[in-house]
Amino acid sequence: MASHHTQSDTPGTTSGRALATTLGRTGIWTGALRATDPARHGAIRDAAAELEELGFPALWLGGSPSLDQAALLLEATSRITVATGILSIWDHTAAEVAEHHAALDPAHGDRFLLGLGVSHSRLAKDYSRPYTAMREYLDALDAAPTPVPASRRVLAALGPKMLKLSRDRAAGAHPYLVTAEFTAKAREILGPDPLLAPELKVVLEPDLDRARTVARGYLAFYLSLPNYTNNLLRLGFGEDDFRDGGSDRLVSSVFALGDAEAIRRRVDEFLAAGADHLAVQVVTDNPMSDIPLAEWRTLAEALPLGQNG
C-alpha cells in the first residue's frame, strides 16, 4: 500500500465512516466507571457488561481516565467499543500511551478508541499553547515504535483549529458540552466523512424544575472553565447565561431534560444536525460516582443504538 496520502485521503475521510458504523448512533458517556478504588472494580465490571447487554455499541469513559482504567472495561466486555472521553495529554506522555495502546488494542479485537484532549488550564498544571501541544503530541504518537493509528484516535475539539486538526490528524472529533447548533457548524468544518461524536448530558426527570436543578448543580463547574464558556460565547450566549449554574436557555441547549420521549427528541435533533454518534451522559446528583443503571436501561429502550435503530 502506498505510504503517501492526498488531501482526499486524510484520516478522517478514510476512517470516520467505518468508526461511525462501529459506534452506532448512541453510546454512553460516564465518569462513574473510572476504577479509582479497587473496592468498586466488581461493580464497574458488572455495569460495563450490562451496558453491552443492553445493546449500547460504545462506552465513553470520562473524567480524564487512564488506559489502565479503560482496560478494566475492555476486560469486562467482548463487543462494545470502549473510548476515552478524554485522556488528557498533560497526564500521560505520548510514548507511554503509544506503548500501552500497542498491547491494549490488539488484545481486545480493536475495540479501543483513544479520545485525546488538552483539558483546561485550571485542571492541568502544565497547560500551555494547547493547539501546538496537541499537534506535537500527535507527532509523537505517529513517531512511536508502534504508532497509534490516526484511524484509532479522536480529538476533543471546540474551536475551528482543533476541529480541523481532528479532521486532518485523527478519525474525527468528540466535542463536550455543545449544542445542536454547534454540531451543525462542526460538521461544516469537518466535512462529510470524519466522525463527529458529541457528548450530550441528559437528566431523565419528568419534573422539569427538578431536572433543571440537577442540571445546574453539574453545569456550574463547567461554566468556570474558559474553554467551554468561550465556545458558548461564540455560539451567541452571553455572560448572563453563565450565572447561577446557567440560564434556562443555556441549560435547555446543552442538556436533554425530561422523560425518555423528550430525551429521544433531543438526541434526534443532534443527529439531524450532523452528529454521527451521540455520547449520552446521564446526569444525577453525583454523576461522577453514581452508576445510573435504571436510567441506562430506560435509555436503551428509548434511543437509537445501532445504525438502523
Short mmCIF file of C-alpha atoms in Angstrom, two decimals:
data_model
loop_
_atom_site.label_atom_id
_atom_site.label_comp_id
_atom_site.label_asym_id
_atom_site.label_seq_id
_atom_site.Cartn_x
_atom_site.Cartn_y
_atom_site.Cartn_z
CA MET A 1 0.00 0.00 0.00
CA ALA A 2 1.33 3.46 -0.85
CA SER A 3 2.53 5.33 2.21
CA HIS A 4 1.64 8.81 0.95
CA HIS A 5 -1.83 10.22 1.12
CA THR A 6 -3.58 13.05 -0.61
CA GLN A 7 -5.91 15.67 0.83
CA SER A 8 -8.89 13.47 -0.05
CA ASP A 9 -7.26 10.56 1.79
CA THR A 10 -6.92 12.19 5.21
CA PRO A 11 -7.50 10.02 8.31
CA GLY A 12 -10.96 11.41 8.98
CA THR A 13 -12.03 10.65 5.43
CA THR A 14 -10.78 7.08 5.37
CA SER A 15 -11.73 6.03 8.89
CA GLY A 16 -14.59 8.24 10.02
CA ARG A 17 -17.25 6.28 8.14
CA ALA A 18 -16.00 2.94 9.46
CA LEU A 19 -15.93 4.26 13.03
CA ALA A 20 -19.42 5.70 12.70
CA THR A 21 -20.70 2.25 11.75
CA THR A 22 -18.89 0.62 14.68
CA LEU A 23 -20.03 3.17 17.24
CA GLY A 24 -23.66 3.17 16.17
CA ARG A 25 -25.98 6.08 16.84
CA THR A 26 -25.89 6.33 20.63
CA GLY A 27 -23.38 5.35 23.28
CA ILE A 28 -22.99 6.05 26.98
CA TRP A 29 -20.54 8.61 28.42
CA THR A 30 -19.76 8.23 32.11
CA GLY A 31 -17.07 9.18 34.59
CA ALA A 32 -18.52 6.83 37.19
CA LEU A 33 -16.78 3.76 35.73
CA ARG A 34 -13.26 5.01 36.34
CA ALA A 35 -11.57 2.41 38.52
CA THR A 36 -10.07 4.67 41.18
CA ASP A 37 -10.98 2.40 44.13
CA PRO A 38 -10.29 -1.36 43.88
CA ALA A 39 -13.35 -1.99 46.06
CA ARG A 40 -15.52 -0.72 43.18
CA HIS A 41 -13.94 -2.85 40.44
CA GLY A 42 -16.63 -5.53 40.66
CA ALA A 43 -19.48 -3.03 40.33
CA ILE A 44 -17.68 -1.29 37.47
CA ARG A 45 -17.15 -4.55 35.58
CA ASP A 46 -20.79 -5.53 36.10
CA ALA A 47 -22.01 -2.15 34.87
CA ALA A 48 -19.87 -2.30 31.72
CA ALA A 49 -21.11 -5.81 30.99
CA GLU A 50 -24.70 -4.65 31.45
CA LEU A 51 -24.25 -1.72 29.05
CA GLU A 52 -23.04 -4.22 26.47
CA GLU A 53 -26.01 -6.50 27.14
CA LEU A 54 -28.38 -3.55 26.78
CA GLY A 55 -27.07 -3.09 23.26
CA PHE A 56 -25.07 0.12 23.54
CA PRO A 57 -22.33 -0.06 20.90
CA ALA A 58 -19.96 2.33 22.69
CA LEU A 59 -18.89 3.27 26.19
CA TRP A 60 -17.07 6.57 26.65
CA LEU A 61 -15.06 6.74 29.86
CA GLY A 62 -14.96 10.30 31.17
CA GLY A 63 -13.14 12.13 33.92
CA SER A 64 -9.66 12.18 32.32
CA PRO A 65 -9.16 8.41 32.54
CA SER A 66 -6.02 6.36 32.07
CA LEU A 67 -5.57 3.46 29.69
CA ASP A 68 -5.49 1.11 32.70
CA GLN A 69 -8.99 2.28 33.62
CA ALA A 70 -10.17 1.70 30.05
CA ALA A 71 -8.54 -1.74 30.09
CA LEU A 72 -10.74 -2.84 33.00
CA LEU A 73 -13.84 -2.10 30.91
CA LEU A 74 -12.44 -3.90 27.88
CA GLU A 75 -11.71 -6.95 30.03
CA ALA A 76 -15.29 -6.94 31.33
CA THR A 77 -16.83 -6.87 27.83
CA SER A 78 -16.46 -8.62 24.49
CA ARG A 79 -18.22 -6.50 21.83
CA ILE A 80 -18.64 -2.88 22.94
CA THR A 81 -16.17 -0.19 21.84
CA VAL A 82 -14.51 1.48 24.83
CA ALA A 83 -13.30 5.05 24.26
CA THR A 84 -11.55 7.57 26.48
CA GLY A 85 -13.56 10.76 26.68
CA ILE A 86 -10.94 12.12 27.10
CA LEU A 87 -7.41 11.17 28.09
CA SER A 88 -5.56 14.38 28.99
CA ILE A 89 -2.34 14.87 27.05
CA TRP A 90 -0.84 16.53 30.13
CA ASP A 91 -1.34 13.44 32.33
CA HIS A 92 0.29 10.79 30.13
CA THR A 93 3.24 11.07 27.75
CA ALA A 94 2.70 10.14 24.13
CA ALA A 95 5.40 7.48 24.45
CA GLU A 96 3.64 5.69 27.31
CA VAL A 97 0.24 5.97 25.61
CA ALA A 98 1.61 4.52 22.36
CA GLU A 99 3.33 1.67 24.20
CA HIS A 100 0.22 0.81 26.20
CA HIS A 101 -2.02 1.14 23.14
CA ALA A 102 0.19 -1.29 21.21
CA ALA A 103 -0.67 -4.00 23.74
CA LEU A 104 -4.23 -2.98 24.60
CA ASP A 105 -5.95 -2.61 21.24
CA PRO A 106 -4.92 -5.92 19.58
CA ALA A 107 -5.66 -7.81 22.80
CA HIS A 108 -9.28 -6.68 22.67
CA GLY A 109 -10.13 -7.00 19.00
CA ASP A 110 -9.55 -3.35 18.09
CA ARG A 111 -12.38 -2.29 20.41
CA PHE A 112 -10.44 0.59 21.95
CA LEU A 113 -10.74 4.17 20.70
CA LEU A 114 -8.30 6.76 22.04
CA GLY A 115 -10.03 10.07 22.73
CA LEU A 116 -7.46 12.79 23.41
CA GLY A 117 -7.90 16.31 24.74
CA VAL A 118 -5.99 19.30 26.06
CA SER A 119 -8.12 19.58 29.23
CA HIS A 120 -8.18 23.01 30.92
CA SER A 121 -5.71 25.44 32.45
CA ARG A 122 -7.45 25.11 35.80
CA LEU A 123 -7.06 21.32 35.79
CA ALA A 124 -3.64 20.78 34.18
CA LYS A 125 -0.62 22.37 35.84
CA ASP A 126 1.49 22.23 32.65
CA TYR A 127 -1.24 23.68 30.43
CA SER A 128 0.27 25.85 27.70
CA ARG A 129 -0.26 26.52 23.97
CA PRO A 130 -2.94 23.81 23.70
CA TYR A 131 -3.19 23.61 19.92
CA THR A 132 0.56 23.34 19.47
CA ALA A 133 0.80 20.86 22.33
CA MET A 134 -1.83 18.62 20.73
CA ARG A 135 -0.16 18.78 17.33
CA GLU A 136 3.19 17.82 18.88
CA TYR A 137 1.54 15.02 20.85
CA LEU A 138 0.08 13.58 17.64
CA ASP A 139 3.52 13.85 16.02
CA ALA A 140 4.93 11.79 18.90
CA LEU A 141 2.19 9.18 18.60
CA ASP A 142 2.98 8.90 14.88
CA ALA A 143 6.72 8.55 15.58
CA ALA A 144 6.40 5.88 18.29
CA PRO A 145 7.88 2.40 17.65
CA THR A 146 4.27 1.19 17.30
CA PRO A 147 2.30 4.28 16.29
CA VAL A 148 -1.28 4.90 17.38
CA PRO A 149 -3.05 4.98 14.00
CA ALA A 150 -4.91 8.17 13.19
CA SER A 151 -7.90 5.94 12.47
CA ARG A 152 -7.98 4.85 16.14
CA ARG A 153 -7.97 8.29 17.75
CA VAL A 154 -10.39 11.22 18.04
CA LEU A 155 -9.85 14.68 19.49
CA ALA A 156 -11.86 16.78 21.92
CA ALA A 157 -12.43 19.80 19.69
CA LEU A 158 -14.37 23.02 20.17
CA GLY A 159 -12.60 25.75 18.19
CA PRO A 160 -12.15 25.73 14.41
CA LYS A 161 -8.40 24.99 14.56
CA MET A 162 -8.82 21.92 16.76
CA LEU A 163 -11.75 20.70 14.65
CA LYS A 164 -9.56 20.93 11.54
CA LEU A 165 -6.80 19.07 13.36
CA SER A 166 -9.26 16.32 14.29
CA ARG A 167 -10.19 16.10 10.61
CA ASP A 168 -6.61 16.02 9.33
CA ARG A 169 -4.78 14.06 12.03
CA ALA A 170 -7.46 11.82 13.58
CA ALA A 171 -10.63 9.97 12.68
CA GLY A 172 -12.76 12.88 13.86
CA ALA A 173 -13.96 14.89 16.84
CA HIS A 174 -15.53 14.23 20.25
CA PRO A 175 -16.74 17.65 21.48
CA TYR A 176 -18.10 18.07 25.02
CA LEU A 177 -20.73 20.50 26.33
CA VAL A 178 -22.06 21.62 22.98
CA THR A 179 -25.37 22.43 21.31
CA ALA A 180 -27.13 21.15 18.22
CA GLU A 181 -26.19 24.44 16.53
CA PHE A 182 -22.51 23.81 17.33
CA THR A 183 -22.88 20.29 15.94
CA ALA A 184 -24.06 21.68 12.60
CA LYS A 185 -21.15 24.17 12.50
CA ALA A 186 -18.65 21.44 13.40
CA ARG A 187 -19.97 19.24 10.61
CA GLU A 188 -19.41 22.08 8.13
CA ILE A 189 -15.78 22.39 9.26
CA LEU A 190 -15.12 18.65 9.32
CA GLY A 191 -16.80 17.88 6.03
CA PRO A 192 -18.99 14.85 5.44
CA ASP A 193 -16.69 11.96 6.29
CA PRO A 194 -14.83 12.42 9.61
CA LEU A 195 -16.54 11.12 12.74
CA LEU A 196 -18.49 13.68 14.77
CA ALA A 197 -19.42 12.23 18.17
CA PRO A 198 -20.57 14.95 20.58
CA GLU A 199 -21.34 14.32 24.24
CA LEU A 200 -24.85 15.23 25.43
CA LYS A 201 -25.89 15.50 29.09
CA VAL A 202 -29.33 14.20 29.96
CA VAL A 203 -31.44 14.44 33.11
CA LEU A 204 -34.08 11.73 32.95
CA GLU A 205 -36.63 13.50 35.15
CA PRO A 206 -40.17 14.47 34.05
CA ASP A 207 -40.37 17.28 36.66
CA LEU A 208 -38.60 19.99 34.66
CA ASP A 209 -37.94 22.23 37.67
CA ARG A 210 -36.22 19.35 39.40
CA ALA A 211 -34.40 18.43 36.18
CA ARG A 212 -33.05 21.99 35.81
CA THR A 213 -31.88 21.99 39.44
CA VAL A 214 -29.91 18.78 38.88
CA ALA A 215 -28.53 20.13 35.60
CA ARG A 216 -27.36 23.40 37.17
CA GLY A 217 -25.69 21.56 40.03
CA TYR A 218 -23.43 19.86 37.49
CA LEU A 219 -23.13 22.62 34.90
CA ALA A 220 -21.81 25.22 37.35
CA PHE A 221 -18.37 23.56 37.43
CA TYR A 222 -18.02 23.59 33.65
CA LEU A 223 -19.05 27.23 33.47
CA SER A 224 -15.89 28.05 35.44
CA LEU A 225 -13.71 26.73 32.59
CA PRO A 226 -12.91 29.28 29.83
CA ASN A 227 -12.55 26.70 27.04
CA TYR A 228 -16.26 25.97 27.43
CA THR A 229 -17.53 29.48 28.09
CA ASN A 230 -15.53 30.88 25.16
CA ASN A 231 -17.11 28.32 22.88
CA LEU A 232 -20.57 29.15 24.20
CA LEU A 233 -19.88 32.86 23.66
CA ARG A 234 -19.01 32.06 20.03
CA LEU A 235 -22.42 30.39 19.79
CA GLY A 236 -24.20 33.56 20.88
CA PHE A 237 -24.64 33.07 24.63
CA GLY A 238 -23.71 35.94 26.94
CA GLU A 239 -22.11 36.28 30.36
CA ASP A 240 -25.58 36.44 31.90
CA ASP A 241 -26.21 32.89 30.67
CA PHE A 242 -23.33 31.61 32.84
CA ARG A 243 -24.61 32.85 36.22
CA ASP A 244 -26.14 30.63 38.91
CA GLY A 245 -25.47 27.38 37.10
CA GLY A 246 -26.78 28.59 33.75
CA SER A 247 -29.82 30.34 32.32
CA ASP A 248 -32.88 28.36 31.26
CA ARG A 249 -31.87 28.97 27.64
CA LEU A 250 -28.36 27.60 28.18
CA VAL A 251 -29.49 24.61 30.23
CA SER A 252 -32.05 23.61 27.62
CA SER A 253 -29.43 23.95 24.85
CA VAL A 254 -26.67 21.80 26.38
CA PHE A 255 -28.89 19.29 28.20
CA ALA A 256 -31.76 17.00 27.30
CA LEU A 257 -34.33 17.21 30.11
CA GLY A 258 -37.50 15.26 30.78
CA ASP A 259 -38.88 11.79 30.20
CA ALA A 260 -37.48 9.21 27.79
CA GLU A 261 -39.53 10.57 24.91
CA ALA A 262 -38.18 14.09 25.44
CA ILE A 263 -34.62 12.76 25.62
CA ARG A 264 -35.15 10.89 22.34
CA ARG A 265 -36.30 14.10 20.63
CA ARG A 266 -33.15 15.95 21.71
CA VAL A 267 -30.92 13.07 20.63
CA ASP A 268 -32.60 13.04 17.24
CA GLU A 269 -32.03 16.82 16.99
CA PHE A 270 -28.25 16.38 17.46
CA LEU A 271 -28.15 13.50 14.97
CA ALA A 272 -30.11 15.54 12.43
CA ALA A 273 -27.66 18.45 12.93
CA GLY A 274 -24.79 16.29 11.71
CA ALA A 275 -23.64 14.06 14.56
CA ASP A 276 -22.79 10.50 13.54
CA HIS A 277 -22.94 9.29 17.11
CA LEU A 278 -24.03 10.80 20.41
CA ALA A 279 -22.23 10.01 23.68
CA VAL A 280 -25.06 10.36 26.21
CA GLN A 281 -24.15 11.23 29.79
CA VAL A 282 -26.83 10.61 32.44
CA VAL A 283 -26.58 13.41 34.99
CA THR A 284 -27.69 12.68 38.55
CA ASP A 285 -26.90 14.47 41.80
CA ASN A 286 -23.48 12.72 41.77
CA PRO A 287 -22.79 11.86 38.13
CA MET A 288 -19.10 11.09 38.52
CA SER A 289 -19.76 8.42 41.15
CA ASP A 290 -23.36 7.21 40.71
CA ILE A 291 -23.77 4.23 38.38
CA PRO A 292 -27.22 5.02 36.91
CA LEU A 293 -28.28 1.54 35.84
CA ALA A 294 -32.01 2.30 35.93
CA GLU A 295 -31.59 5.32 33.64
CA TRP A 296 -29.35 3.38 31.25
CA ARG A 297 -31.96 0.63 31.00
CA THR A 298 -34.64 3.21 30.18
CA LEU A 299 -32.46 4.88 27.54
CA ALA A 300 -31.60 1.55 25.93
CA GLU A 301 -35.31 1.13 25.19
CA ALA A 302 -35.85 4.71 24.01
CA LEU A 303 -32.79 5.64 21.96
CA PRO A 304 -31.44 4.62 18.54
CA LEU A 305 -28.45 2.39 19.25
CA GLY A 306 -27.25 0.73 16.05
CA GLN A 307 -27.02 2.34 12.64
CA ASN A 308 -30.61 1.44 11.86
CA GLY A 309 -32.02 1.98 15.35
#
